[in-house]
DNA sequence: AGATAAGCGAGACGGTACGTCACGTCTTTCA
DNA sequence: TGAAAGACGTGACGTACCGTCTCGCTTATCT
């Protein structure tokens, strides 16, 4: 159960529980209202942008008082990132196929599916909104990006262990180059963001990384090829 | 001279000239007002976000009627992209050093300078705004991205001719991977966007590309290396 | 407590009360804001014309949001007529002196006082605005004209009972002729609108009406006069 | 050929003539534009109010530059009154039937026709606009009201000579009472403004006036009636 | 015939107010 | 005492006209 870095009062207290198990006096927070607000937020975000989304509309759509929204989320960004994170909690895991290329490109393809679905608009909205609102961007990083990246680190480290990637590879540089390629086409939309694009990017980057493997390792694989190539070349 | 796809009436006509040399009836557009509007737009954008920028404030700062702004730009995005493009018209050219790596990483470093300057806010604002407004995004592509990309194509083709890159390289994939890495860190801000990062990315991607060179070419350069490497390896 | 036909939500609800005694949910209408708006409207109308009066200025003067004005009054006319009617609620009553001529001319003189005061501008503004806006005119009739007319009917009926006016007199024709004379000079301003004018009009119209009394009644009063007149005439 | 009291430059000069017969250099005023502007003004005034009429719309409808309108008329009121006066120049004359009642009521009926036609809106617009703009009202008086009133004076004086009305009758009071009754119903619209209303008003006012004739005159007519009435009364 | 002058259409200009919308806060009643 | 309802002051929105201006063109008179 994620907790928004943005929330002033926190999701805790859902259905009336408090950390210490004691119930506070007064009417408990309405769990139903909270869920309706999330639902409406996500629903409306698919139709409009972050800027176009209004708290007024969310409250109306959720049959909830505007003040109820403001009571629990300090601003639109907090609400949106909270709603998005709660909707994307158990997705985008990396497989372990024994090949970096496969592990990464499979996960990227999943990601592609999300970006091409209605939830893609929400990702775009979060990144767009984040350019204005640092807290929103921070929340996106911490609640969406980092958890996936932790998994990605593991995947890359496995590949290094297997000798597929050089041990001095800067994992963040590699991941940002891989995913940056996706984000760029997603955000700028100048070229199609397809599965074949993903394969090309992975080949380019992971191939580039493996190209920097110590010759010793590489040669173990390809010595025969090279020798015969030299022979062929020499024969010309 | 660049022409916005967003402008209803176009920048052409500045100081009264029309493409065909004929003048339209009516009072000609005020070149002074146009420049004052651009100036104020860029000035105010450095203090506030894209969302925070108001046409009202731009008009007031430029001593111009609000209607004059709306007459020429259909919305805030169109104005901002126009102002930005006109301010970045003769920048970010690619050098021709004889090395792809050098050519690209030098231009990228220039770009980095812009992103880290006050104008970086504007790029972020445009991409954020573009997630809402397809025309704004299209304008960003056509007035900012494409002109640079044309030059980048030439740079990469030179490298292919020189044998630094494989002839079947997909130029767009390569460029999106290179620049995507920059945009990602710029937009998500999870890691520092430094010059050393740029070098790492270039090495990774361009190295990866060159790793796929046909052996024949590669060997012309590195045959001696390989042979001695094999020898060394064999000697172990 | 008059109620504007123009008001969307009605003056009712002032201080939170609803016709059925039940209170609606939500924050009740601010009685203070309502009064401040009326005050500012009347104040500003004395300085400028109906056309010159702007809702913007009223809101600013009353320290009230523009939207608050628009929430309760659909347009400037509705606001003005409401403000005027609320300021003239207990004025212009007819006395009962035992003489129609006196009753009417006294009330007309009061009316003259209003027309010559700063509030005269408002009456003019309402009638002018009403030529455009049927609802405004209807509101003027129902909130200002009709209540006075009801009293005028009573005054005329008393006179008929007393035998001062003929029983078949069309009350509306008489009143429109009397007051039309005032409105005409007030609106067209071609001649002074003075007390002596009022006396002349009353004499002309009420005299004209009484001239049509059945001889029987008239003679009860003036038989002696007539007889002596005939005698005098005959003696000539 | 009327001349607007409002016009700065006057209608003179139409088709290039100047008072002294000399022609000025430069392009002469376009008579066609002037007529088109009048036509559009009257046409648009039938659809909207004085306030709703815009110079912009007049110019557009007349296919004329806005500046051309402003060149010849200082404001909307000047234009409207000029257009109206030029359209109502030879109307509303008083007949001479030998009976005041007939003369007046016949002309009033003609007036009623105008008020009920589309031009009625223009009269209303002029009076409404005049409440704001004193010059507009003055122009209405001088170009519309006064010419008719001159004729009305003659009609009433004829009646006085004939002995239908008392010689000390204040003509303006009488006329304002008569016509005020019409204007009132026309402007306030609380009762139908019909021909029978006109007859009632004329009877009331003119009857009232004649009621004040010196007994000598009246008796010449009605002595027999009175005497027999006295007899009848006495016989009761 | 050419120069000079003014009216013409078109339409851009700096302004002002419009009526709407959403903001985030508040005040009230009900559960 | 939380939540709904909804009024509040605020301020930007994009529009419509205002009355002025600057164009190129046209139509006249005056050298």
PDB file of N, CA, C and O in Angstrom, chain D residues 107-152:
ATOM      1  N   UNK D 107     -54.324  62.216 -36.460  1.00  0.00           N
ATOM      2  CA  UNK D 107     -52.854  62.238 -36.510  1.00  0.00           C
ATOM      3  C   UNK D 107     -52.274  61.248 -35.514  1.00  0.00           C
ATOM      4  O   UNK D 107     -51.294  60.564 -35.793  1.00  0.00           O
ATOM      5  N   UNK D 108     -52.880  61.181 -34.355  1.00  0.00           N
ATOM      6  CA  UNK D 108     -52.409  60.221 -33.351  1.00  0.00           C
ATOM      7  C   UNK D 108     -52.501  58.790 -33.871  1.00  0.00           C
ATOM      8  O   UNK D 108     -51.635  57.956 -33.587  1.00  0.00           O
ATOM      9  N   UNK D 109     -53.526  58.523 -34.609  1.00  0.00           N
ATOM     10  CA  UNK D 109     -53.677  57.177 -35.158  1.00  0.00           C
ATOM     11  C   UNK D 109     -52.570  56.872 -36.170  1.00  0.00           C
ATOM     12  O   UNK D 109     -52.050  55.753 -36.217  1.00  0.00           O
ATOM     13  N   UNK D 110     -52.210  57.892 -36.955  1.00  0.00           N
ATOM     14  CA  UNK D 110     -51.063  57.714 -37.853  1.00  0.00           C
ATOM     15  C   UNK D 110     -49.800  57.397 -37.052  1.00  0.00           C
ATOM     16  O   UNK D 110     -49.034  56.483 -37.392  1.00  0.00           O
ATOM     17  N   UNK D 111     -49.612  58.183 -36.003  1.00  0.00           N
ATOM     18  CA  UNK D 111     -48.437  58.003 -35.142  1.00  0.00           C
ATOM     19  C   UNK D 111     -48.426  56.575 -34.577  1.00  0.00           C
ATOM     20  O   UNK D 111     -47.408  55.885 -34.569  1.00  0.00           O
ATOM     21  N   UNK D 112     -49.610  56.152 -34.150  1.00  0.00           N
ATOM     22  CA  UNK D 112     -49.745  54.793 -33.649  1.00  0.00           C
ATOM     23  C   UNK D 112     -49.249  53.773 -34.672  1.00  0.00           C
ATOM     24  O   UNK D 112     -48.576  52.791 -34.327  1.00  0.00           O
ATOM     25  N   UNK D 113     -49.576  54.027 -35.922  1.00  0.00           N
ATOM     26  CA  UNK D 113     -49.141  53.116 -36.980  1.00  0.00           C
ATOM     27  C   UNK D 113     -47.634  53.007 -37.035  1.00  0.00           C
ATOM     28  O   UNK D 113     -47.067  51.909 -37.144  1.00  0.00           O
ATOM     29  N   UNK D 114     -46.986  54.155 -36.928  1.00  0.00           N
ATOM     30  CA  UNK D 114     -45.518  54.130 -36.934  1.00  0.00           C
ATOM     31  C   UNK D 114     -44.975  53.393 -35.722  1.00  0.00           C
ATOM     32  O   UNK D 114     -44.093  52.553 -35.827  1.00  0.00           O
ATOM     33  N   UNK D 115     -45.554  53.705 -34.563  1.00  0.00           N
ATOM     34  CA  UNK D 115     -45.047  53.063 -33.341  1.00  0.00           C
ATOM     35  C   UNK D 115     -45.213  51.549 -33.402  1.00  0.00           C
ATOM     36  O   UNK D 115     -44.381  50.801 -32.866  1.00  0.00           O
ATOM     37  N   UNK D 116     -46.288  51.112 -34.037  1.00  0.00           N
ATOM     38  CA  UNK D 116     -46.504  49.671 -34.122  1.00  0.00           C
ATOM     39  C   UNK D 116     -45.725  49.026 -35.250  1.00  0.00           C
ATOM     40  O   UNK D 116     -45.630  47.807 -35.324  1.00  0.00           O
ATOM     41  N   UNK D 117     -45.185  49.822 -36.145  1.00  0.00           N
ATOM     42  CA  UNK D 117     -44.376  49.250 -37.226  1.00  0.00           C
ATOM     43  C   UNK D 117     -42.946  49.042 -36.739  1.00  0.00           C
ATOM     44  O   UNK D 117     -42.618  49.304 -35.586  1.00  0.00           O
ATOM     45  N   UNK D 118     -42.099  48.585 -37.642  1.00  0.00           N
ATOM     46  CA  UNK D 118     -40.711  48.359 -37.244  1.00  0.00           C
ATOM     47  C   UNK D 118     -40.027  49.655 -36.822  1.00  0.00           C
ATOM     48  O   UNK D 118     -39.081  49.634 -36.045  1.00  0.00           O
ATOM     49  N   UNK D 119     -40.546  50.769 -37.367  1.00  0.00           N
ATOM     50  CA  UNK D 119     -39.899  52.013 -36.988  1.00  0.00           C
ATOM     51  C   UNK D 119     -40.186  52.403 -35.548  1.00  0.00           C
ATOM     52  O   UNK D 119     -39.522  53.274 -34.977  1.00  0.00           O
ATOM     53  N   UNK D 120     -41.173  51.767 -34.951  1.00  0.00           N
ATOM     54  CA  UNK D 120     -41.428  52.013 -33.540  1.00  0.00           C
ATOM     55  C   UNK D 120     -40.200  51.694 -32.700  1.00  0.00           C
ATOM     56  O   UNK D 120     -39.864  52.418 -31.759  1.00  0.00           O
ATOM     57  N   UNK D 121     -39.540  50.621 -33.069  1.00  0.00           N
ATOM     58  CA  UNK D 121     -38.315  50.252 -32.338  1.00  0.00           C
ATOM     59  C   UNK D 121     -37.309  51.378 -32.370  1.00  0.00           C
ATOM     60  O   UNK D 121     -36.550  51.592 -31.423  1.00  0.00           O
ATOM     61  N   UNK D 122     -37.269  52.080 -33.501  1.00  0.00           N
ATOM     62  CA  UNK D 122     -36.281  53.148 -33.616  1.00  0.00           C
ATOM     63  C   UNK D 122     -36.649  54.304 -32.706  1.00  0.00           C
ATOM     64  O   UNK D 122     -35.776  54.894 -32.053  1.00  0.00           O
ATOM     65  N   UNK D 123     -37.951  54.628 -32.642  1.00  0.00           N
ATOM     66  CA  UNK D 123     -38.370  55.682 -31.719  1.00  0.00           C
ATOM     67  C   UNK D 123     -37.976  55.297 -30.296  1.00  0.00           C
ATOM     68  O   UNK D 123     -37.400  56.099 -29.548  1.00  0.00           O
ATOM     69  N   UNK D 124     -38.281  54.058 -29.949  1.00  0.00           N
ATOM     70  CA  UNK D 124     -37.915  53.601 -28.598  1.00  0.00           C
ATOM     71  C   UNK D 124     -36.408  53.697 -28.395  1.00  0.00           C
ATOM     72  O   UNK D 124     -35.932  54.141 -27.348  1.00  0.00           O
ATOM     73  N   UNK D 125     -35.668  53.286 -29.414  1.00  0.00           N
ATOM     74  CA  UNK D 125     -34.207  53.319 -29.304  1.00  0.00           C
ATOM     75  C   UNK D 125     -33.712  54.750 -29.116  1.00  0.00           C
ATOM     76  O   UNK D 125     -32.804  55.006 -28.317  1.00  0.00           O
ATOM     77  N   UNK D 126     -34.308  55.670 -29.827  1.00  0.00           N
ATOM     78  CA  UNK D 126     -33.887  57.063 -29.707  1.00  0.00           C
ATOM     79  C   UNK D 126     -34.162  57.601 -28.314  1.00  0.00           C
ATOM     80  O   UNK D 126     -33.313  58.257 -27.709  1.00  0.00           O
ATOM     81  N   UNK D 127     -35.365  57.325 -27.811  1.00  0.00           N
ATOM     82  CA  UNK D 127     -35.689  57.838 -26.476  1.00  0.00           C
ATOM     83  C   UNK D 127     -34.834  57.159 -25.429  1.00  0.00           C
ATOM     84  O   UNK D 127     -34.370  57.794 -24.476  1.00  0.00           O
ATOM     85  N   UNK D 128     -34.606  55.874 -25.602  1.00  0.00           N
ATOM     86  CA  UNK D 128     -33.751  55.159 -24.652  1.00  0.00           C
ATOM     87  C   UNK D 128     -32.335  55.714 -24.708  1.00  0.00           C
ATOM     88  O   UNK D 128     -31.750  56.083 -23.681  1.00  0.00           O
ATOM     89  N   UNK D 129     -31.806  55.802 -25.901  1.00  0.00           N
ATOM     90  CA  UNK D 129     -30.442  56.321 -26.042  1.00  0.00           C
ATOM     91  C   UNK D 129     -30.341  57.751 -25.555  1.00  0.00           C
ATOM     92  O   UNK D 129     -29.322  58.166 -24.998  1.00  0.00           O
ATOM     93  N   UNK D 130     -31.408  58.507 -25.734  1.00  0.00           N
ATOM     94  CA  UNK D 130     -31.393  59.904 -25.317  1.00  0.00           C
ATOM     95  C   UNK D 130     -31.264  60.071 -23.820  1.00  0.00           C
ATOM     96  O   UNK D 130     -30.821  61.113 -23.337  1.00  0.00           O
ATOM     97  N   UNK D 131     -31.666  59.073 -23.047  1.00  0.00           N
ATOM     98  CA  UNK D 131     -31.535  59.171 -21.586  1.00  0.00           C
ATOM     99  C   UNK D 131     -30.075  59.193 -21.182  1.00  0.00           C
ATOM    100  O   UNK D 131     -29.717  59.644 -20.091  1.00  0.00           O
ATOM    101  N   UNK D 132     -29.225  58.672 -22.052  1.00  0.00           N
ATOM    102  CA  UNK D 132     -27.780  58.678 -21.807  1.00  0.00           C
ATOM    103  C   UNK D 132     -27.119  59.875 -22.471  1.00  0.00           C
ATOM    104  O   UNK D 132     -26.246  60.516 -21.912  1.00  0.00           O
ATOM    105  N   UNK D 133     -27.574  60.135 -23.679  1.00  0.00           N
ATOM    106  CA  UNK D 133     -26.871  61.074 -24.545  1.00  0.00           C
ATOM    107  C   UNK D 133     -27.740  62.306 -24.807  1.00  0.00           C
ATOM    108  O   UNK D 133     -28.674  62.265 -25.585  1.00  0.00           O
ATOM    109  N   UNK D 134     -27.448  63.417 -24.115  1.00  0.00           N
ATOM    110  CA  UNK D 134     -28.290  64.611 -24.227  1.00  0.00           C
ATOM    111  C   UNK D 134     -28.379  65.130 -25.655  1.00  0.00           C
ATOM    112  O   UNK D 134     -29.421  65.626 -26.074  1.00  0.00           O
ATOM    113  N   UNK D 135     -27.309  64.976 -26.408  1.00  0.00           N
ATOM    114  CA  UNK D 135     -27.345  65.489 -27.778  1.00  0.00           C
ATOM    115  C   UNK D 135     -28.301  64.673 -28.634  1.00  0.00           C
ATOM    116  O   UNK D 135     -28.976  65.204 -29.515  1.00  0.00           O
ATOM    117  N   UNK D 136     -28.328  63.389 -28.369  1.00  0.00           N
ATOM    118  CA  UNK D 136     -29.251  62.537 -29.117  1.00  0.00           C
ATOM    119  C   UNK D 136     -30.678  62.969 -28.843  1.00  0.00           C
ATOM    120  O   UNK D 136     -31.503  63.103 -29.750  1.00  0.00           O
ATOM    121  N   UNK D 137     -30.973  63.216 -27.560  1.00  0.00           N
ATOM    122  CA  UNK D 137     -32.314  63.625 -27.188  1.00  0.00           C
ATOM    123  C   UNK D 137     -32.648  64.969 -27.827  1.00  0.00           C
ATOM    124  O   UNK D 137     -33.746  65.170 -28.359  1.00  0.00           O
ATOM    125  N   UNK D 138     -31.685  65.869 -27.790  1.00  0.00           N
ATOM    126  CA  UNK D 138     -31.903  67.188 -28.391  1.00  0.00           C
ATOM    127  C   UNK D 138     -32.201  67.041 -29.883  1.00  0.00           C
ATOM    128  O   UNK D 138     -33.095  67.701 -30.427  1.00  0.00           O
ATOM    129  N   UNK D 139     -31.476  66.174 -30.516  1.00  0.00           N
ATOM    130  CA  UNK D 139     -31.702  65.988 -31.941  1.00  0.00           C
ATOM    131  C   UNK D 139     -33.080  65.406 -32.198  1.00  0.00           C
ATOM    132  O   UNK D 139     -33.774  65.791 -33.146  1.00  0.00           O
ATOM    133  N   UNK D 140     -33.490  64.473 -31.347  1.00  0.00           N
ATOM    134  CA  UNK D 140     -34.833  63.907 -31.497  1.00  0.00           C
ATOM    135  C   UNK D 140     -35.888  65.007 -31.372  1.00  0.00           C
ATOM    136  O   UNK D 140     -36.833  65.079 -32.163  1.00  0.00           O
ATOM    137  N   UNK D 141     -35.709  65.848 -30.379  1.00  0.00           N
ATOM    138  CA  UNK D 141     -36.667  66.930 -30.191  1.00  0.00           C
ATOM    139  C   UNK D 141     -36.718  67.847 -31.413  1.00  0.00           C
ATOM    140  O   UNK D 141     -37.777  68.168 -31.928  1.00  0.00           O
ATOM    141  N   UNK D 142     -35.553  68.259 -31.847  1.00  0.00           N
ATOM    142  CA  UNK D 142     -35.517  69.299 -32.878  1.00  0.00           C
ATOM    143  C   UNK D 142     -35.852  68.774 -34.266  1.00  0.00           C
ATOM    144  O   UNK D 142     -36.402  69.501 -35.086  1.00  0.00           O
ATOM    145  N   UNK D 143     -35.490  67.549 -34.516  1.00  0.00           N
ATOM    146  CA  UNK D 143     -35.714  67.047 -35.865  1.00  0.00           C
ATOM    147  C   UNK D 143     -37.002  66.269 -35.995  1.00  0.00           C
ATOM    148  O   UNK D 143     -37.515  66.091 -37.090  1.00  0.00           O
ATOM    149  N   UNK D 144     -37.526  65.777 -34.881  1.00  0.00           N
ATOM    150  CA  UNK D 144     -38.757  65.001 -34.993  1.00  0.00           C
ATOM    151  C   UNK D 144     -39.920  65.681 -34.287  1.00  0.00           C
ATOM    152  O   UNK D 144     -40.965  65.923 -34.868  1.00  0.00           O
ATOM    153  N   UNK D 145     -39.689  66.002 -33.007  1.00  0.00           N
ATOM    154  CA  UNK D 145     -40.802  66.486 -32.207  1.00  0.00           C
ATOM    155  C   UNK D 145     -41.259  67.877 -32.638  1.00  0.00           C
ATOM    156  O   UNK D 145     -42.441  68.106 -32.919  1.00  0.00           O
ATOM    157  N   UNK D 146     -40.319  68.833 -32.679  1.00  0.00           N
ATOM    158  CA  UNK D 146     -40.698  70.225 -32.909  1.00  0.00           C
ATOM    159  C   UNK D 146     -41.463  70.443 -34.209  1.00  0.00           C
ATOM    160  O   UNK D 146     -42.496  71.136 -34.205  1.00  0.00           O
ATOM    161  N   UNK D 147     -41.021  69.894 -35.332  1.00  0.00           N
ATOM    162  CA  UNK D 147     -41.779  70.136 -36.565  1.00  0.00           C
ATOM    163  C   UNK D 147     -43.244  69.723 -36.434  1.00  0.00           C
ATOM    164  O   UNK D 147     -44.137  70.432 -36.876  1.00  0.00           O
ATOM    165  N   UNK D 148     -43.461  68.568 -35.783  1.00  0.00           N
ATOM    166  CA  UNK D 148     -44.853  68.127 -35.598  1.00  0.00           C
ATOM    167  C   UNK D 148     -45.594  69.045 -34.627  1.00  0.00           C
ATOM    168  O   UNK D 148     -46.771  69.338 -34.799  1.00  0.00           O
ATOM    169  N   UNK D 149     -44.910  69.463 -33.614  1.00  0.00           N
ATOM    170  CA  UNK D 149     -45.561  70.289 -32.616  1.00  0.00           C
ATOM    171  C   UNK D 149     -45.995  71.624 -33.219  1.00  0.00           C
ATOM    172  O   UNK D 149     -47.074  72.148 -32.876  1.00  0.00           O
ATOM    173  N   UNK D 150     -45.202  72.170 -34.105  1.00  0.00           N
ATOM    174  CA  UNK D 150     -45.600  73.418 -34.768  1.00  0.00           C
ATOM    175  C   UNK D 150     -46.951  73.241 -35.434  1.00  0.00           C
ATOM    176  O   UNK D 150     -47.847  74.081 -35.331  1.00  0.00           O
ATOM    177  N   UNK D 151     -47.061  72.116 -36.118  1.00  0.00           N
ATOM    178  CA  UNK D 151     -48.353  71.861 -36.767  1.00  0.00           C
ATOM    179  C   UNK D 151     -49.462  71.693 -35.743  1.00  0.00           C
ATOM    180  O   UNK D 151     -50.601  72.127 -35.952  1.00  0.00           O
ATOM    181  N   UNK D 152     -49.115  71.036 -34.640  1.00  0.00           N
ATOM    182  CA  UNK D 152     -50.134  70.800 -33.616  1.00  0.00           C
ATOM    183  C   UNK D 152     -50.623  72.128 -33.033  1.00  0.00           C
ATOM    184  O   UNK D 152     -51.813  72.315 -32.774  1.00  0.00           O
TER     185      UNK D 152
END
